[in-house]
Amino acid sequence: VQLQASGGGLVQAGGSLRLSCVLSGFTLDSYAIGWFRQAPGKEREGVSCTAPNGGNTVYADFAKGRFTFSRDKAKNTVYLQMNSLKPEDTAVYYCAAGALEDVTIVQALAHPDYMDDWGKGTQVTVSS
């Protein structure tokens, strides 16, 4: 199981970025997939998480209305479209996969340790 995130960069406040995460060694239908982030000096936190088969997607409060999780099954890739970015969105963003046996995606969003496999992060920096 491998995940590779990309698409980060430097953007001005109010701008947009689209992060991508290519999955290999498993399919989107097999695992819950989540986006998480970690800012300097802060705990890793959930951004968005989708159930296996894309059945349901949940978002952190700060992401609602600004971020959109999507998936391309043919490319085995998930995306995080981030609009109206704010300086406080500056962080390293990670994608992760989890079998989530007996764990809901809401719980996984709140507790990143429930996820099993992590990709290397991609840096997002939002300037004011």
mmCIF file with all atom_site columns, C-alpha atoms in Angstrom:
data_model
loop_
_atom_site.group_PDB
_atom_site.id
_atom_site.type_symbol
_atom_site.label_atom_id
_atom_site.label_alt_id
_atom_site.label_comp_id
_atom_site.label_asym_id
_atom_site.label_entity_id
_atom_site.label_seq_id
_atom_site.pdbx_PDB_ins_code
_atom_site.Cartn_x
_atom_site.Cartn_y
_atom_site.Cartn_z
_atom_site.occupancy
_atom_site.B_iso_or_equiv
_atom_site.pdbx_formal_charge
_atom_site.auth_seq_id
_atom_site.auth_comp_id
_atom_site.auth_asym_id
_atom_site.auth_atom_id
_atom_site.pdbx_PDB_model_num
ATOM 1   C CA . VAL A 1 1   ? 0.000   0.000  0.000   1.00 0.00 ? 1   VAL A CA 1
ATOM 2   C CA . GLN A 1 2   ? 1.490   3.278  -1.072  1.00 0.00 ? 2   GLN A CA 1
ATOM 3   C CA . LEU A 1 3   ? 0.136   6.795  -1.235  1.00 0.00 ? 3   LEU A CA 1
ATOM 4   C CA . GLN A 1 4   ? 1.820   9.733  -2.907  1.00 0.00 ? 4   GLN A CA 1
ATOM 5   C CA . ALA A 1 5   ? 0.504   13.228 -2.322  1.00 0.00 ? 5   ALA A CA 1
ATOM 6   C CA . SER A 1 6   ? 1.382   16.186 -4.505  1.00 0.00 ? 6   SER A CA 1
ATOM 7   C CA . GLY A 1 7   ? 0.091   19.570 -5.536  1.00 0.00 ? 7   GLY A CA 1
ATOM 8   C CA . GLY A 1 8   ? 1.147   21.709 -2.623  1.00 0.00 ? 8   GLY A CA 1
ATOM 9   C CA . GLY A 1 9   ? 2.773   25.071 -3.040  1.00 0.00 ? 9   GLY A CA 1
ATOM 10  C CA . LEU A 1 10  ? 2.757   28.728 -2.136  1.00 0.00 ? 10  LEU A CA 1
ATOM 11  C CA . VAL A 1 11  ? -0.463  30.628 -2.719  1.00 0.00 ? 11  VAL A CA 1
ATOM 12  C CA . GLN A 1 12  ? -1.862  33.963 -1.624  1.00 0.00 ? 12  GLN A CA 1
ATOM 13  C CA . ALA A 1 13  ? -4.788  34.156 0.762   1.00 0.00 ? 13  ALA A CA 1
ATOM 14  C CA . GLY A 1 14  ? -8.018  33.684 -1.131  1.00 0.00 ? 14  GLY A CA 1
ATOM 15  C CA . GLY A 1 15  ? -6.359  31.469 -3.705  1.00 0.00 ? 15  GLY A CA 1
ATOM 16  C CA . SER A 1 16  ? -6.869  27.819 -4.547  1.00 0.00 ? 16  SER A CA 1
ATOM 17  C CA . LEU A 1 17  ? -4.869  24.628 -4.764  1.00 0.00 ? 17  LEU A CA 1
ATOM 18  C CA . ARG A 1 18  ? -5.736  21.091 -5.737  1.00 0.00 ? 18  ARG A CA 1
ATOM 19  C CA . LEU A 1 19  ? -3.908  18.317 -3.995  1.00 0.00 ? 19  LEU A CA 1
ATOM 20  C CA . SER A 1 20  ? -3.652  14.870 -5.544  1.00 0.00 ? 20  SER A CA 1
ATOM 21  C CA . CYS A 1 21  ? -2.955  11.517 -3.946  1.00 0.00 ? 21  CYS A CA 1
ATOM 22  C CA . VAL A 1 22  ? -2.106  8.537  -6.144  1.00 0.00 ? 22  VAL A CA 1
ATOM 23  C CA . LEU A 1 23  ? -2.776  5.193  -4.554  1.00 0.00 ? 23  LEU A CA 1
ATOM 24  C CA . SER A 1 24  ? -0.920  2.010  -5.413  1.00 0.00 ? 24  SER A CA 1
ATOM 25  C CA . GLY A 1 25  ? -1.160  -1.528 -4.120  1.00 0.00 ? 25  GLY A CA 1
ATOM 26  C CA . PHE A 1 26  ? -4.848  -1.235 -3.344  1.00 0.00 ? 26  PHE A CA 1
ATOM 27  C CA . THR A 1 27  ? -8.015  0.210  -4.802  1.00 0.00 ? 27  THR A CA 1
ATOM 28  C CA . LEU A 1 28  ? -10.201 3.056  -3.692  1.00 0.00 ? 28  LEU A CA 1
ATOM 29  C CA . ASP A 1 29  ? -13.004 0.628  -2.924  1.00 0.00 ? 29  ASP A CA 1
ATOM 30  C CA . SER A 1 30  ? -10.955 -1.213 -0.350  1.00 0.00 ? 30  SER A CA 1
ATOM 31  C CA . TYR A 1 31  ? -10.136 1.470  2.175   1.00 0.00 ? 31  TYR A CA 1
ATOM 32  C CA . ALA A 1 32  ? -11.346 4.684  3.660   1.00 0.00 ? 32  ALA A CA 1
ATOM 33  C CA . ILE A 1 33  ? -9.183  7.540  2.399   1.00 0.00 ? 33  ILE A CA 1
ATOM 34  C CA . GLY A 1 34  ? -8.513  10.712 4.294   1.00 0.00 ? 34  GLY A CA 1
ATOM 35  C CA . TRP A 1 35  ? -6.725  14.008 4.031   1.00 0.00 ? 35  TRP A CA 1
ATOM 36  C CA . PHE A 1 36  ? -4.969  15.274 7.146   1.00 0.00 ? 36  PHE A CA 1
ATOM 37  C CA . ARG A 1 37  ? -2.713  18.187 7.885   1.00 0.00 ? 37  ARG A CA 1
ATOM 38  C CA . GLN A 1 38  ? -0.118  19.201 10.403  1.00 0.00 ? 38  GLN A CA 1
ATOM 39  C CA . ALA A 1 39  ? 0.987   22.755 11.031  1.00 0.00 ? 39  ALA A CA 1
ATOM 40  C CA . PRO A 1 40  ? 4.255   23.556 12.816  1.00 0.00 ? 40  PRO A CA 1
ATOM 41  C CA . GLY A 1 41  ? 3.924   22.975 16.536  1.00 0.00 ? 41  GLY A CA 1
ATOM 42  C CA . LYS A 1 42  ? 0.437   21.503 16.221  1.00 0.00 ? 42  LYS A CA 1
ATOM 43  C CA . GLU A 1 43  ? -1.103  18.061 16.287  1.00 0.00 ? 43  GLU A CA 1
ATOM 44  C CA . ARG A 1 44  ? -2.032  16.347 13.066  1.00 0.00 ? 44  ARG A CA 1
ATOM 45  C CA . GLU A 1 45  ? -5.698  16.976 12.322  1.00 0.00 ? 45  GLU A CA 1
ATOM 46  C CA . GLY A 1 46  ? -8.282  15.610 9.990   1.00 0.00 ? 46  GLY A CA 1
ATOM 47  C CA . VAL A 1 47  ? -9.395  17.596 6.966   1.00 0.00 ? 47  VAL A CA 1
ATOM 48  C CA . SER A 1 48  ? -11.700 15.202 5.143   1.00 0.00 ? 48  SER A CA 1
ATOM 49  C CA . CYS A 1 49  ? -12.346 11.497 4.997   1.00 0.00 ? 49  CYS A CA 1
ATOM 50  C CA . THR A 1 50  ? -14.323 9.315  2.638   1.00 0.00 ? 50  THR A CA 1
ATOM 51  C CA . ALA A 1 51  ? -15.680 5.851  3.212   1.00 0.00 ? 51  ALA A CA 1
ATOM 52  C CA . PRO A 1 52  ? -14.720 2.842  1.073   1.00 0.00 ? 52  PRO A CA 1
ATOM 53  C CA . ASN A 1 53  ? -16.576 2.935  -2.243  1.00 0.00 ? 53  ASN A CA 1
ATOM 54  C CA . GLY A 1 54  ? -16.949 6.685  -1.797  1.00 0.00 ? 54  GLY A CA 1
ATOM 55  C CA . GLY A 1 55  ? -20.178 6.151  0.055   1.00 0.00 ? 55  GLY A CA 1
ATOM 56  C CA . ASN A 1 56  ? -19.904 9.135  2.338   1.00 0.00 ? 56  ASN A CA 1
ATOM 57  C CA . THR A 1 57  ? -17.485 11.986 2.925   1.00 0.00 ? 57  THR A CA 1
ATOM 58  C CA . VAL A 1 58  ? -17.024 14.038 6.054   1.00 0.00 ? 58  VAL A CA 1
ATOM 59  C CA . TYR A 1 59  ? -15.200 17.313 6.536   1.00 0.00 ? 59  TYR A CA 1
ATOM 60  C CA . ALA A 1 60  ? -13.685 19.154 9.453   1.00 0.00 ? 60  ALA A CA 1
ATOM 61  C CA . ASP A 1 61  ? -15.591 22.308 10.310  1.00 0.00 ? 61  ASP A CA 1
ATOM 62  C CA . PHE A 1 62  ? -12.809 24.518 8.965   1.00 0.00 ? 62  PHE A CA 1
ATOM 63  C CA . ALA A 1 63  ? -12.986 22.716 5.616   1.00 0.00 ? 63  ALA A CA 1
ATOM 64  C CA . LYS A 1 64  ? -16.729 22.806 5.071   1.00 0.00 ? 64  LYS A CA 1
ATOM 65  C CA . GLY A 1 65  ? -17.706 25.038 2.186   1.00 0.00 ? 65  GLY A CA 1
ATOM 66  C CA . ARG A 1 66  ? -14.101 25.609 1.114   1.00 0.00 ? 66  ARG A CA 1
ATOM 67  C CA . PHE A 1 67  ? -12.569 22.169 0.523   1.00 0.00 ? 67  PHE A CA 1
ATOM 68  C CA . THR A 1 68  ? -13.908 19.371 -1.655  1.00 0.00 ? 68  THR A CA 1
ATOM 69  C CA . PHE A 1 69  ? -12.816 15.747 -1.642  1.00 0.00 ? 69  PHE A CA 1
ATOM 70  C CA . SER A 1 70  ? -13.134 13.899 -4.933  1.00 0.00 ? 70  SER A CA 1
ATOM 71  C CA . ARG A 1 71  ? -11.961 10.630 -6.416  1.00 0.00 ? 71  ARG A CA 1
ATOM 72  C CA . ASP A 1 72  ? -11.110 9.230  -9.826  1.00 0.00 ? 72  ASP A CA 1
ATOM 73  C CA . LYS A 1 73  ? -11.527 5.501  -9.669  1.00 0.00 ? 73  LYS A CA 1
ATOM 74  C CA . ALA A 1 74  ? -9.979  4.937  -13.103 1.00 0.00 ? 74  ALA A CA 1
ATOM 75  C CA . LYS A 1 75  ? -6.807  6.697  -12.006 1.00 0.00 ? 75  LYS A CA 1
ATOM 76  C CA . ASN A 1 76  ? -6.932  5.328  -8.450  1.00 0.00 ? 76  ASN A CA 1
ATOM 77  C CA . THR A 1 77  ? -6.429  8.885  -7.323  1.00 0.00 ? 77  THR A CA 1
ATOM 78  C CA . VAL A 1 78  ? -8.125  11.159 -4.833  1.00 0.00 ? 78  VAL A CA 1
ATOM 79  C CA . TYR A 1 79  ? -8.087  14.923 -4.790  1.00 0.00 ? 79  TYR A CA 1
ATOM 80  C CA . LEU A 1 80  ? -8.589  17.734 -2.344  1.00 0.00 ? 80  LEU A CA 1
ATOM 81  C CA . GLN A 1 81  ? -9.729  20.957 -3.962  1.00 0.00 ? 81  GLN A CA 1
ATOM 82  C CA . MET A 1 82  ? -9.012  23.826 -1.598  1.00 0.00 ? 82  MET A CA 1
ATOM 83  C CA . ASN A 1 83  ? -10.565 27.219 -2.258  1.00 0.00 ? 83  ASN A CA 1
ATOM 84  C CA . SER A 1 84  ? -10.579 30.495 -0.347  1.00 0.00 ? 84  SER A CA 1
ATOM 85  C CA . LEU A 1 85  ? -7.364  29.524 1.348   1.00 0.00 ? 85  LEU A CA 1
ATOM 86  C CA . LYS A 1 86  ? -6.346  31.279 4.534   1.00 0.00 ? 86  LYS A CA 1
ATOM 87  C CA . PRO A 1 87  ? -2.935  31.695 6.178   1.00 0.00 ? 87  PRO A CA 1
ATOM 88  C CA . GLU A 1 88  ? -4.079  29.324 8.929   1.00 0.00 ? 88  GLU A CA 1
ATOM 89  C CA . ASP A 1 89  ? -4.407  26.594 6.299   1.00 0.00 ? 89  ASP A CA 1
ATOM 90  C CA . THR A 1 90  ? -0.616  26.551 6.065   1.00 0.00 ? 90  THR A CA 1
ATOM 91  C CA . ALA A 1 91  ? 0.499   23.015 6.906   1.00 0.00 ? 91  ALA A CA 1
ATOM 92  C CA . VAL A 1 92  ? 1.891   19.811 5.526   1.00 0.00 ? 92  VAL A CA 1
ATOM 93  C CA . TYR A 1 93  ? -0.999  17.883 4.008   1.00 0.00 ? 93  TYR A CA 1
ATOM 94  C CA . TYR A 1 94  ? -1.069  14.097 4.033   1.00 0.00 ? 94  TYR A CA 1
ATOM 95  C CA . CYS A 1 95  ? -3.279  11.485 2.481   1.00 0.00 ? 95  CYS A CA 1
ATOM 96  C CA . ALA A 1 96  ? -3.883  8.272  4.367   1.00 0.00 ? 96  ALA A CA 1
ATOM 97  C CA . ALA A 1 97  ? -5.751  5.005  4.006   1.00 0.00 ? 97  ALA A CA 1
ATOM 98  C CA . GLY A 1 98  ? -7.436  2.920  6.646   1.00 0.00 ? 98  GLY A CA 1
ATOM 99  C CA . ALA A 1 99  ? -9.365  -0.311 6.883   1.00 0.00 ? 99  ALA A CA 1
ATOM 100 C CA . LEU A 1 100 ? -11.344 1.257  9.752   1.00 0.00 ? 100 LEU A CA 1
ATOM 101 C CA . GLU A 1 101 ? -12.691 -1.964 11.174  1.00 0.00 ? 101 GLU A CA 1
ATOM 102 C CA . ASP A 1 102 ? -15.284 -0.942 13.764  1.00 0.00 ? 102 ASP A CA 1
ATOM 103 C CA . VAL A 1 103 ? -14.306 2.703  13.283  1.00 0.00 ? 103 VAL A CA 1
ATOM 104 C CA . THR A 1 104 ? -16.359 5.296  11.461  1.00 0.00 ? 104 THR A CA 1
ATOM 105 C CA . ILE A 1 105 ? -14.923 7.927  9.160   1.00 0.00 ? 105 ILE A CA 1
ATOM 106 C CA . VAL A 1 106 ? -16.065 10.557 11.664  1.00 0.00 ? 106 VAL A CA 1
ATOM 107 C CA . GLN A 1 107 ? -13.931 8.876  14.305  1.00 0.00 ? 107 GLN A CA 1
ATOM 108 C CA . ALA A 1 108 ? -11.005 8.548  11.898  1.00 0.00 ? 108 ALA A CA 1
ATOM 109 C CA . LEU A 1 109 ? -11.215 12.230 11.057  1.00 0.00 ? 109 LEU A CA 1
ATOM 110 C CA . ALA A 1 110 ? -10.930 13.088 14.742  1.00 0.00 ? 110 ALA A CA 1
ATOM 111 C CA . HIS A 1 111 ? -8.270  10.485 15.471  1.00 0.00 ? 111 HIS A CA 1
ATOM 112 C CA . PRO A 1 112 ? -5.707  10.165 12.651  1.00 0.00 ? 112 PRO A CA 1
ATOM 113 C CA . ASP A 1 113 ? -4.080  7.210  14.397  1.00 0.00 ? 113 ASP A CA 1
ATOM 114 C CA . TYR A 1 114 ? -6.958  5.057  13.163  1.00 0.00 ? 114 TYR A CA 1
ATOM 115 C CA . MET A 1 115 ? -5.548  5.326  9.654   1.00 0.00 ? 115 MET A CA 1
ATOM 116 C CA . ASP A 1 116 ? -3.168  2.529  8.663   1.00 0.00 ? 116 ASP A CA 1
ATOM 117 C CA . ASP A 1 117 ? -1.025  3.821  5.834   1.00 0.00 ? 117 ASP A CA 1
ATOM 118 C CA . TRP A 1 118 ? 0.328   7.276  5.171   1.00 0.00 ? 118 TRP A CA 1
ATOM 119 C CA . GLY A 1 119 ? 1.965   8.963  2.260   1.00 0.00 ? 119 GLY A CA 1
ATOM 120 C CA . LYS A 1 120 ? 4.607   11.623 2.416   1.00 0.00 ? 120 LYS A CA 1
ATOM 121 C CA . GLY A 1 121 ? 3.083   15.018 2.859   1.00 0.00 ? 121 GLY A CA 1
ATOM 122 C CA . THR A 1 122 ? 2.953   17.987 0.570   1.00 0.00 ? 122 THR A CA 1
ATOM 123 C CA . GLN A 1 123 ? 3.575   21.484 1.881   1.00 0.00 ? 123 GLN A CA 1
ATOM 124 C CA . VAL A 1 124 ? 0.872   24.104 1.516   1.00 0.00 ? 124 VAL A CA 1
ATOM 125 C CA . THR A 1 125 ? 1.822   27.667 2.378   1.00 0.00 ? 125 THR A CA 1
ATOM 126 C CA . VAL A 1 126 ? -0.725  30.464 2.278   1.00 0.00 ? 126 VAL A CA 1
ATOM 127 C CA . SER A 1 127 ? 0.637   33.988 2.438   1.00 0.00 ? 127 SER A CA 1
ATOM 128 C CA . SER A 1 128 ? -1.375  36.906 3.764   1.00 0.00 ? 128 SER A CA 1
#
